[in-house]
Short mmCIF file of N, CA and C in Angstrom, two decimals:
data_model
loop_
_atom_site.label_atom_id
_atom_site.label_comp_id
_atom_site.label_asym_id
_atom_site.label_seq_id
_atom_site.Cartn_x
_atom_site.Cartn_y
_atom_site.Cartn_z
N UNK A 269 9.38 16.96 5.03
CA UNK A 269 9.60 15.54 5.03
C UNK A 269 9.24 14.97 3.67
N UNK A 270 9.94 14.51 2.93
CA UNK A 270 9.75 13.63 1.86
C UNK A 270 10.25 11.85 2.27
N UNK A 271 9.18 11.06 2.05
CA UNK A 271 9.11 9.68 2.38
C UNK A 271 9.05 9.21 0.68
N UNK A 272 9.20 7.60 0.71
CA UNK A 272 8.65 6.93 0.01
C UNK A 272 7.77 5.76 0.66
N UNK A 273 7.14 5.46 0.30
CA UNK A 273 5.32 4.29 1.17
C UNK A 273 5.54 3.26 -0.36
N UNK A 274 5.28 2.45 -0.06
CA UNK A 274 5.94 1.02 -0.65
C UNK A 274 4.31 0.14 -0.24
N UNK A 275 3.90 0.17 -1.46
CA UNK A 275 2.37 -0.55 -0.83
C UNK A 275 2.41 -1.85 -1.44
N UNK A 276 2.28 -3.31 -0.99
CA UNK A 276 2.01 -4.58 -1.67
C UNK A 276 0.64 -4.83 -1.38
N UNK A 277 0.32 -5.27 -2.45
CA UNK A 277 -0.85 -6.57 -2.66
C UNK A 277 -0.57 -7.98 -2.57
N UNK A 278 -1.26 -8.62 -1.74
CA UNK A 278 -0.78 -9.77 -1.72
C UNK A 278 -2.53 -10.63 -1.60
N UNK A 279 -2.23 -11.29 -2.69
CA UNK A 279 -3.74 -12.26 -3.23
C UNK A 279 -3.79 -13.51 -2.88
N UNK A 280 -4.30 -14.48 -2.00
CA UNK A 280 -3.83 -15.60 -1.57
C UNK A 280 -4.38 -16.36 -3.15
N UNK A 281 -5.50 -15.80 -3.37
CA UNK A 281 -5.94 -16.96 -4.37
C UNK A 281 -4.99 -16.77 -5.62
N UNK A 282 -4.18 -16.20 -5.89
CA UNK A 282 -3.08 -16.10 -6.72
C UNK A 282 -3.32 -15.66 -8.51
N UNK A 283 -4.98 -15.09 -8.41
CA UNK A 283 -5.11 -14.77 -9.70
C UNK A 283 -4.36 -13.38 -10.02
N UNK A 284 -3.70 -13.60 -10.94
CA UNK A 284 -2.78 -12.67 -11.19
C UNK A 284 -3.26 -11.54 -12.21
N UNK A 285 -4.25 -11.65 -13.06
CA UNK A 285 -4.97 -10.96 -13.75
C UNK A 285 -5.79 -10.23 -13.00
N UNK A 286 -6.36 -10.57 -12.20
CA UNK A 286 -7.00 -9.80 -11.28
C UNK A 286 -6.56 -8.99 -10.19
N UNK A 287 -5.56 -9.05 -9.42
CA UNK A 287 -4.30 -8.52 -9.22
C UNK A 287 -3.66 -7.46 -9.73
N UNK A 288 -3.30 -7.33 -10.83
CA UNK A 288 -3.30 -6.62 -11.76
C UNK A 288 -4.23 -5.44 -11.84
N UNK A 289 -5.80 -5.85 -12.09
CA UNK A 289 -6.18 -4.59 -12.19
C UNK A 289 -6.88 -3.95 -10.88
N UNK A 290 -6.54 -4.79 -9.51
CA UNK A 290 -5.97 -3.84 -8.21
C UNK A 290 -5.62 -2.93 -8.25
N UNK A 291 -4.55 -3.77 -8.47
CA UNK A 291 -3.43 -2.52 -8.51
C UNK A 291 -3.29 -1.18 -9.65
N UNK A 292 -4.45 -1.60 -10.17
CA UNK A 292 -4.48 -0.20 -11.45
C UNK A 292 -5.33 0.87 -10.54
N UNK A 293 -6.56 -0.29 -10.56
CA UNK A 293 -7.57 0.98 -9.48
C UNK A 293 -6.95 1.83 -8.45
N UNK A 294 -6.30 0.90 -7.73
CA UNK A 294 -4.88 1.59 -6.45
C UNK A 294 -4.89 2.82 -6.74
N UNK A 295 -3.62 2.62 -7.86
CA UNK A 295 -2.78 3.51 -8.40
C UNK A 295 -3.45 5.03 -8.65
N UNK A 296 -4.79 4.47 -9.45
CA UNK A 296 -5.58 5.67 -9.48
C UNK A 296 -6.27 6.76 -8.69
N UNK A 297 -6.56 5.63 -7.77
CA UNK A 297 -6.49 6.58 -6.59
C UNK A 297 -5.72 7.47 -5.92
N UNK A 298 -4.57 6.65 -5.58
CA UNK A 298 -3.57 7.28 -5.39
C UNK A 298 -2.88 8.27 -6.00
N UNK A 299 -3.53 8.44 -7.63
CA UNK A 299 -2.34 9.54 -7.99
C UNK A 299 -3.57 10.64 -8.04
N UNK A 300 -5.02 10.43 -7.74
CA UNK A 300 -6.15 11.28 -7.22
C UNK A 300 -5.39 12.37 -6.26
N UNK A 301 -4.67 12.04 -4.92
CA UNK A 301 -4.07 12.72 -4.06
C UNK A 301 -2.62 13.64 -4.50
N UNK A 302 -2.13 14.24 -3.34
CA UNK A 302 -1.17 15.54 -3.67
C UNK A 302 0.19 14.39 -3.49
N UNK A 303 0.45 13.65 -4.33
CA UNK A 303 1.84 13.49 -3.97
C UNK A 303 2.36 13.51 -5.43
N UNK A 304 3.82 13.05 -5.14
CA UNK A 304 4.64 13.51 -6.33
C UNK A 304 4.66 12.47 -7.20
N UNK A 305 4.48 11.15 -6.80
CA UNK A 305 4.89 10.06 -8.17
C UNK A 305 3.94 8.72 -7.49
N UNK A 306 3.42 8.34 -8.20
CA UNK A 306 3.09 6.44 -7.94
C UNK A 306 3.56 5.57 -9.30
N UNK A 307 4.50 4.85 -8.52
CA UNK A 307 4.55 4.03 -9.91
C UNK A 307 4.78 2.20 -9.57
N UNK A 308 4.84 1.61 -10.42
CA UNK A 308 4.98 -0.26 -10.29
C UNK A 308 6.54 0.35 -9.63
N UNK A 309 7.02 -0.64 -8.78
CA UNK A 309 7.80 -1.45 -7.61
C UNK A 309 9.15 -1.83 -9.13
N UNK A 310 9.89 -1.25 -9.31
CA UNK A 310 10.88 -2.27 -10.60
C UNK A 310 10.78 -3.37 -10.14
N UNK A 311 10.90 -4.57 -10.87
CA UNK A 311 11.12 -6.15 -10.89
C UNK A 311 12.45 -6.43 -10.84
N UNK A 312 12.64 -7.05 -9.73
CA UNK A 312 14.36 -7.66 -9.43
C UNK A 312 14.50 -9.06 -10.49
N UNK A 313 15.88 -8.98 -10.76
CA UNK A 313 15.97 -9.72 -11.78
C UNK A 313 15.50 -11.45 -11.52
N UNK A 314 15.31 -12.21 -12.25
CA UNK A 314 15.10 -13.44 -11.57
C UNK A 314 16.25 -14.16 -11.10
N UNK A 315 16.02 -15.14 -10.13
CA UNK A 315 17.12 -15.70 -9.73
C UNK A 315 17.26 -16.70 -11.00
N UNK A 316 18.57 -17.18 -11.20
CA UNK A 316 19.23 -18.15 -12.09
C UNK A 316 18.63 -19.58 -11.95
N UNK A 317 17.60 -19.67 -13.21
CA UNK A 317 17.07 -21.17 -13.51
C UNK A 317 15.60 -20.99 -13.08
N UNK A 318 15.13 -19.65 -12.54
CA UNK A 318 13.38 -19.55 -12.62
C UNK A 318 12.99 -19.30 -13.71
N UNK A 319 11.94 -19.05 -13.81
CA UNK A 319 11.10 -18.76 -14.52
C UNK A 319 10.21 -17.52 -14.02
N UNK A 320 9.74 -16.97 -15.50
CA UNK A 320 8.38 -15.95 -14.83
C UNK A 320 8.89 -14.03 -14.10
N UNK A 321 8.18 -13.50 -13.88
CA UNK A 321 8.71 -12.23 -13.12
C UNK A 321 8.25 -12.25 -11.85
N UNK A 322 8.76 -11.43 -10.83
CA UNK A 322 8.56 -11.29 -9.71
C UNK A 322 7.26 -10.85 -9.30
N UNK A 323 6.71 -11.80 -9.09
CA UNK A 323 5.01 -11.43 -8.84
C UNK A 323 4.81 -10.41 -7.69
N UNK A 324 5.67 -10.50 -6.35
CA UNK A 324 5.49 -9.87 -5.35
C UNK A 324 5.79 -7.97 -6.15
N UNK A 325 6.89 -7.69 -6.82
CA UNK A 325 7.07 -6.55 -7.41
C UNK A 325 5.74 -6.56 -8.42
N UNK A 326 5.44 -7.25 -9.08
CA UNK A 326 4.08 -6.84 -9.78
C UNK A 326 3.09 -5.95 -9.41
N UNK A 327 3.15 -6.93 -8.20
CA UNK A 327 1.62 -6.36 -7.05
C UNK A 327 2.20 -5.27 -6.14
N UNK A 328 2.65 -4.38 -6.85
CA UNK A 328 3.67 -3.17 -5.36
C UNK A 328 3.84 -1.98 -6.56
N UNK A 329 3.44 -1.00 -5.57
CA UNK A 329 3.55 -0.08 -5.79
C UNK A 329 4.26 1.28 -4.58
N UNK A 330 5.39 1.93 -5.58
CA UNK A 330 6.30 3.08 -4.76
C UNK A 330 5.15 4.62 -4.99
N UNK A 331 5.17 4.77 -3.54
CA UNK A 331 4.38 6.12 -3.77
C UNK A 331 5.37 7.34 -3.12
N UNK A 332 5.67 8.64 -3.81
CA UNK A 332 6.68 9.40 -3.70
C UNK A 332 5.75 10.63 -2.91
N UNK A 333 6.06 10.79 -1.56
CA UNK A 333 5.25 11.55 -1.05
C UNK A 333 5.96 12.86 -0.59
N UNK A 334 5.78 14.19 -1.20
CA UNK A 334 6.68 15.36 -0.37
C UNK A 334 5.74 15.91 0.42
N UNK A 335 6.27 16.54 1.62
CA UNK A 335 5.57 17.89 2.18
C UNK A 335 5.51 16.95 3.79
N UNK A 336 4.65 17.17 4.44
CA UNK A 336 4.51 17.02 5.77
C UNK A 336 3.94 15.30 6.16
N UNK A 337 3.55 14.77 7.62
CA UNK A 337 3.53 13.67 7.86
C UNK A 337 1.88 13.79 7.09
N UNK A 338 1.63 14.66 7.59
CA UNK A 338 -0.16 14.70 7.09
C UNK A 338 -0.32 14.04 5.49
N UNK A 339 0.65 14.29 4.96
CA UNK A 339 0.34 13.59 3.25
C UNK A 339 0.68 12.31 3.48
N UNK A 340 1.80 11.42 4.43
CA UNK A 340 1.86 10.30 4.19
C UNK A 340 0.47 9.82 5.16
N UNK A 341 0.05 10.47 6.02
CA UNK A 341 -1.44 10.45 6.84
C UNK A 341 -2.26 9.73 5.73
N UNK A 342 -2.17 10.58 4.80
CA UNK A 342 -3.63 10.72 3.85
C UNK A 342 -3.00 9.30 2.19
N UNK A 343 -2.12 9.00 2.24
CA UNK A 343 -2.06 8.08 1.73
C UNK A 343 -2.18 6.77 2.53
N UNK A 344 -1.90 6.13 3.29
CA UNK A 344 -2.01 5.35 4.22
C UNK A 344 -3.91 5.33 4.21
N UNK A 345 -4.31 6.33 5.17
CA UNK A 345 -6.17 6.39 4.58
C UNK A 345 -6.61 6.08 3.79
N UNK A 346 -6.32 6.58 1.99
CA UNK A 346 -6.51 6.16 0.99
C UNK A 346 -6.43 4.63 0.69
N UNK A 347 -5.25 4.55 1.17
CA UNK A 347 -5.27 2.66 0.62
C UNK A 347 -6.11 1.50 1.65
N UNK A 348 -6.48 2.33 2.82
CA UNK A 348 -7.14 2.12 3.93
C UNK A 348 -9.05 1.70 3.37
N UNK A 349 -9.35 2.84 2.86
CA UNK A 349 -10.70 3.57 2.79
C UNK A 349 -10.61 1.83 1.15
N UNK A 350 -9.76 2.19 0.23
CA UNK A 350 -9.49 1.38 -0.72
C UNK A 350 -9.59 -0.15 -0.51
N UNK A 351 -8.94 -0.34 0.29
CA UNK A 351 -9.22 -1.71 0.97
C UNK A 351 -10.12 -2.16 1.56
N UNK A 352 -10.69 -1.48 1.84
CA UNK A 352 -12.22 -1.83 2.92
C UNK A 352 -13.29 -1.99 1.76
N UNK A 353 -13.00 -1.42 0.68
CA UNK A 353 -14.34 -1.17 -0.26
C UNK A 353 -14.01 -2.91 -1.30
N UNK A 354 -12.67 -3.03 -0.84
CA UNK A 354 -12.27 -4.43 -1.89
C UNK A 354 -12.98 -5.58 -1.53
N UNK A 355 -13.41 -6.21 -2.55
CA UNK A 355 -14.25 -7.77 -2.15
C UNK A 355 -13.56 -8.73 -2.10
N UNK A 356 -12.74 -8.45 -2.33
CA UNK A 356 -11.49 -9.97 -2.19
C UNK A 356 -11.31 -10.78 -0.66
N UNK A 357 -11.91 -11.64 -0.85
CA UNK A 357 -11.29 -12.17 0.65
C UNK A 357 -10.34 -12.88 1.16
N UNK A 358 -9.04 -12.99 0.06
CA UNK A 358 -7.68 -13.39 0.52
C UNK A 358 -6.47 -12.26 0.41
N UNK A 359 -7.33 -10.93 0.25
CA UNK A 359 -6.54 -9.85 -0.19
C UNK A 359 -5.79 -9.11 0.86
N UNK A 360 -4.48 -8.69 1.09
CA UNK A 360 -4.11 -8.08 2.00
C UNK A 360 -3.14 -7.29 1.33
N UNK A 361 -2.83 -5.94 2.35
CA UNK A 361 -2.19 -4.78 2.17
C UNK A 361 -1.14 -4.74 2.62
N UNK A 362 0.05 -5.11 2.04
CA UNK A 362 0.94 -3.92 3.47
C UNK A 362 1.80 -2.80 2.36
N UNK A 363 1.87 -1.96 3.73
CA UNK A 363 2.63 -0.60 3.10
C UNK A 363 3.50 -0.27 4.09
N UNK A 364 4.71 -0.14 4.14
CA UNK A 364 5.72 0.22 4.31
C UNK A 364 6.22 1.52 4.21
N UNK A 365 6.67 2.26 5.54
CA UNK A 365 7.60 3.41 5.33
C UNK A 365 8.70 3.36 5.81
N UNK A 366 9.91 3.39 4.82
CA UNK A 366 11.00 3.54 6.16
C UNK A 366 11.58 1.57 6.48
N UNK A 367 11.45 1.67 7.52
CA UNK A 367 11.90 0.41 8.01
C UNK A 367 10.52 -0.61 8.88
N UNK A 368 9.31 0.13 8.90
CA UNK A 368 7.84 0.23 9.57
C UNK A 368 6.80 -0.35 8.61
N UNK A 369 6.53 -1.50 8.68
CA UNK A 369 5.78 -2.14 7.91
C UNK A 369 3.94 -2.67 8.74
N UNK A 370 2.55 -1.64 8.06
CA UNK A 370 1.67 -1.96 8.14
C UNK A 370 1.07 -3.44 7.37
N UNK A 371 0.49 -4.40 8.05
CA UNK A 371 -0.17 -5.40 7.05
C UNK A 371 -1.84 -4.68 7.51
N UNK A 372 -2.78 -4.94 6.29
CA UNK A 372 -4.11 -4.87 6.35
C UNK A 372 -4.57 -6.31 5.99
N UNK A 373 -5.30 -6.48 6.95
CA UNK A 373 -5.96 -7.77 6.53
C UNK A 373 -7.51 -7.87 6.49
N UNK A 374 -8.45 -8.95 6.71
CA UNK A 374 -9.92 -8.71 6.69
C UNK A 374 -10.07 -8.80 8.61
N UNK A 375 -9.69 -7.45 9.26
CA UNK A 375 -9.81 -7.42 10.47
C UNK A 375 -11.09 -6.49 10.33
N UNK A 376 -11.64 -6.37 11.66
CA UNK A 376 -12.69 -5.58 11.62
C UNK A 376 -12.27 -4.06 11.66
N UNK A 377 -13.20 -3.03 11.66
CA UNK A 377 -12.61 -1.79 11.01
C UNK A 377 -12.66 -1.33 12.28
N UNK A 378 -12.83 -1.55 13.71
CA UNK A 378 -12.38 -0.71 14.79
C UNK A 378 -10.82 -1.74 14.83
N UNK A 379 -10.46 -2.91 14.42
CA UNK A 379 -8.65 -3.56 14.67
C UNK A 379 -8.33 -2.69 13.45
N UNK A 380 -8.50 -2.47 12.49
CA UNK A 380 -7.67 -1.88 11.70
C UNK A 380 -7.23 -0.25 11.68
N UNK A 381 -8.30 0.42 12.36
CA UNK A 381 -8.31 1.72 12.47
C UNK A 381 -7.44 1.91 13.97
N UNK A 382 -7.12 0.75 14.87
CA UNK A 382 -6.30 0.72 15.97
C UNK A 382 -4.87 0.81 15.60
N UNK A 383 -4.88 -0.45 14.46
CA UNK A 383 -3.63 -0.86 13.66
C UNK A 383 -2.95 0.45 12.83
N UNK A 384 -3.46 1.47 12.24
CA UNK A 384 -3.46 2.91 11.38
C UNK A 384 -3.28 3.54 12.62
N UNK A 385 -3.73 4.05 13.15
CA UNK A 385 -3.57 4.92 14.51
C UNK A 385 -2.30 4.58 14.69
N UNK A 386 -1.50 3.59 15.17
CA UNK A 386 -0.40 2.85 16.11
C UNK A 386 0.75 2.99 15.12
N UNK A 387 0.28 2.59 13.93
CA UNK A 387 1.52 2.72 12.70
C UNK A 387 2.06 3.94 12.61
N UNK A 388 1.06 4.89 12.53
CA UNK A 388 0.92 6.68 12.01
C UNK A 388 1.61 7.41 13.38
N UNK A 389 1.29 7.30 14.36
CA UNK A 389 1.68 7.68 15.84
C UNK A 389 3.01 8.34 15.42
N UNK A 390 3.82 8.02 14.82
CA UNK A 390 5.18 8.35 14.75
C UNK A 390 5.72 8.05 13.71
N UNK A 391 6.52 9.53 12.82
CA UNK A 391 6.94 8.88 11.55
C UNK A 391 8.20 7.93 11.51
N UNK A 392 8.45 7.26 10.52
CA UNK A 392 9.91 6.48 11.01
C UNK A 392 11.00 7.34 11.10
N UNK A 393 12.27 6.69 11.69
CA UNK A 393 13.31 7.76 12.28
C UNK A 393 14.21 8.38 10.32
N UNK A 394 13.92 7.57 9.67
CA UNK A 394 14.84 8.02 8.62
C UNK A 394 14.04 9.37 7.81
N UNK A 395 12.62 9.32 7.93
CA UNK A 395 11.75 10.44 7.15
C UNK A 395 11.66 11.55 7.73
N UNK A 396 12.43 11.87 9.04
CA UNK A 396 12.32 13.25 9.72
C UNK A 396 13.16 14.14 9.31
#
């Protein structure tokens, strides 16, 4: 099974510098583990007459995972274990496989470890 896991940050307080180096620490972690690629989310072009880059692609990161469900297991954990250690308290996660979208929020760690359990249960139908 080779997947791709699509992880956002999403910062209510909207500091974007800080945000930023989230998503560095993330990353690092993440490329700590056995998978094949982590990289920034490309930026969709802007729509006609904005301004600025796509902040939501800023804060996102594509993680390229080969081999069995157990590696997308162990990334999902990672950003899990990652998030729990974050002090941010408008900070939330979601990661995406497939068409299956986890949000992490500041739930307590027996709702979130319910929420991981329930997501993981089954890989999506396109990664089999």
């Amino acid at each position: 099974m080779d997947a791709e896991v699509k992880i956002e940050l999403v910062d209510a307080g909207g500091d974007t510098e800080a945000t930023d180096e989230l998503v560095d620490h993330l990353r690092w972690e993440l490329l700590e583990l056995d998978v094949a690629a982590v990289s920034p989310v490309p930026a969709t072009p802007a729509p006609p007459g904005s301004k600025g880059v796509d902040m939501a692609a800023a804060a996102a990161l594509l993680v390229q995972v080969r081999g069995s469900v157990e590696a997308v297991r162990l990334v999902v954990s990672a950003v899990r274990a990652w998030f729990s250690r974050s002090r941010d308290p408008g900070l939330s996660v979601k990661v995406t496989i497939g068409d299956r979208t986890l949000e992490l929020s500041r739930a307590t760690v027996e709702q979130q470890e319910r929420l991981v359990q329930e997501f993981l249960r089954s890989p999506p139908a396109d990664a089999e």
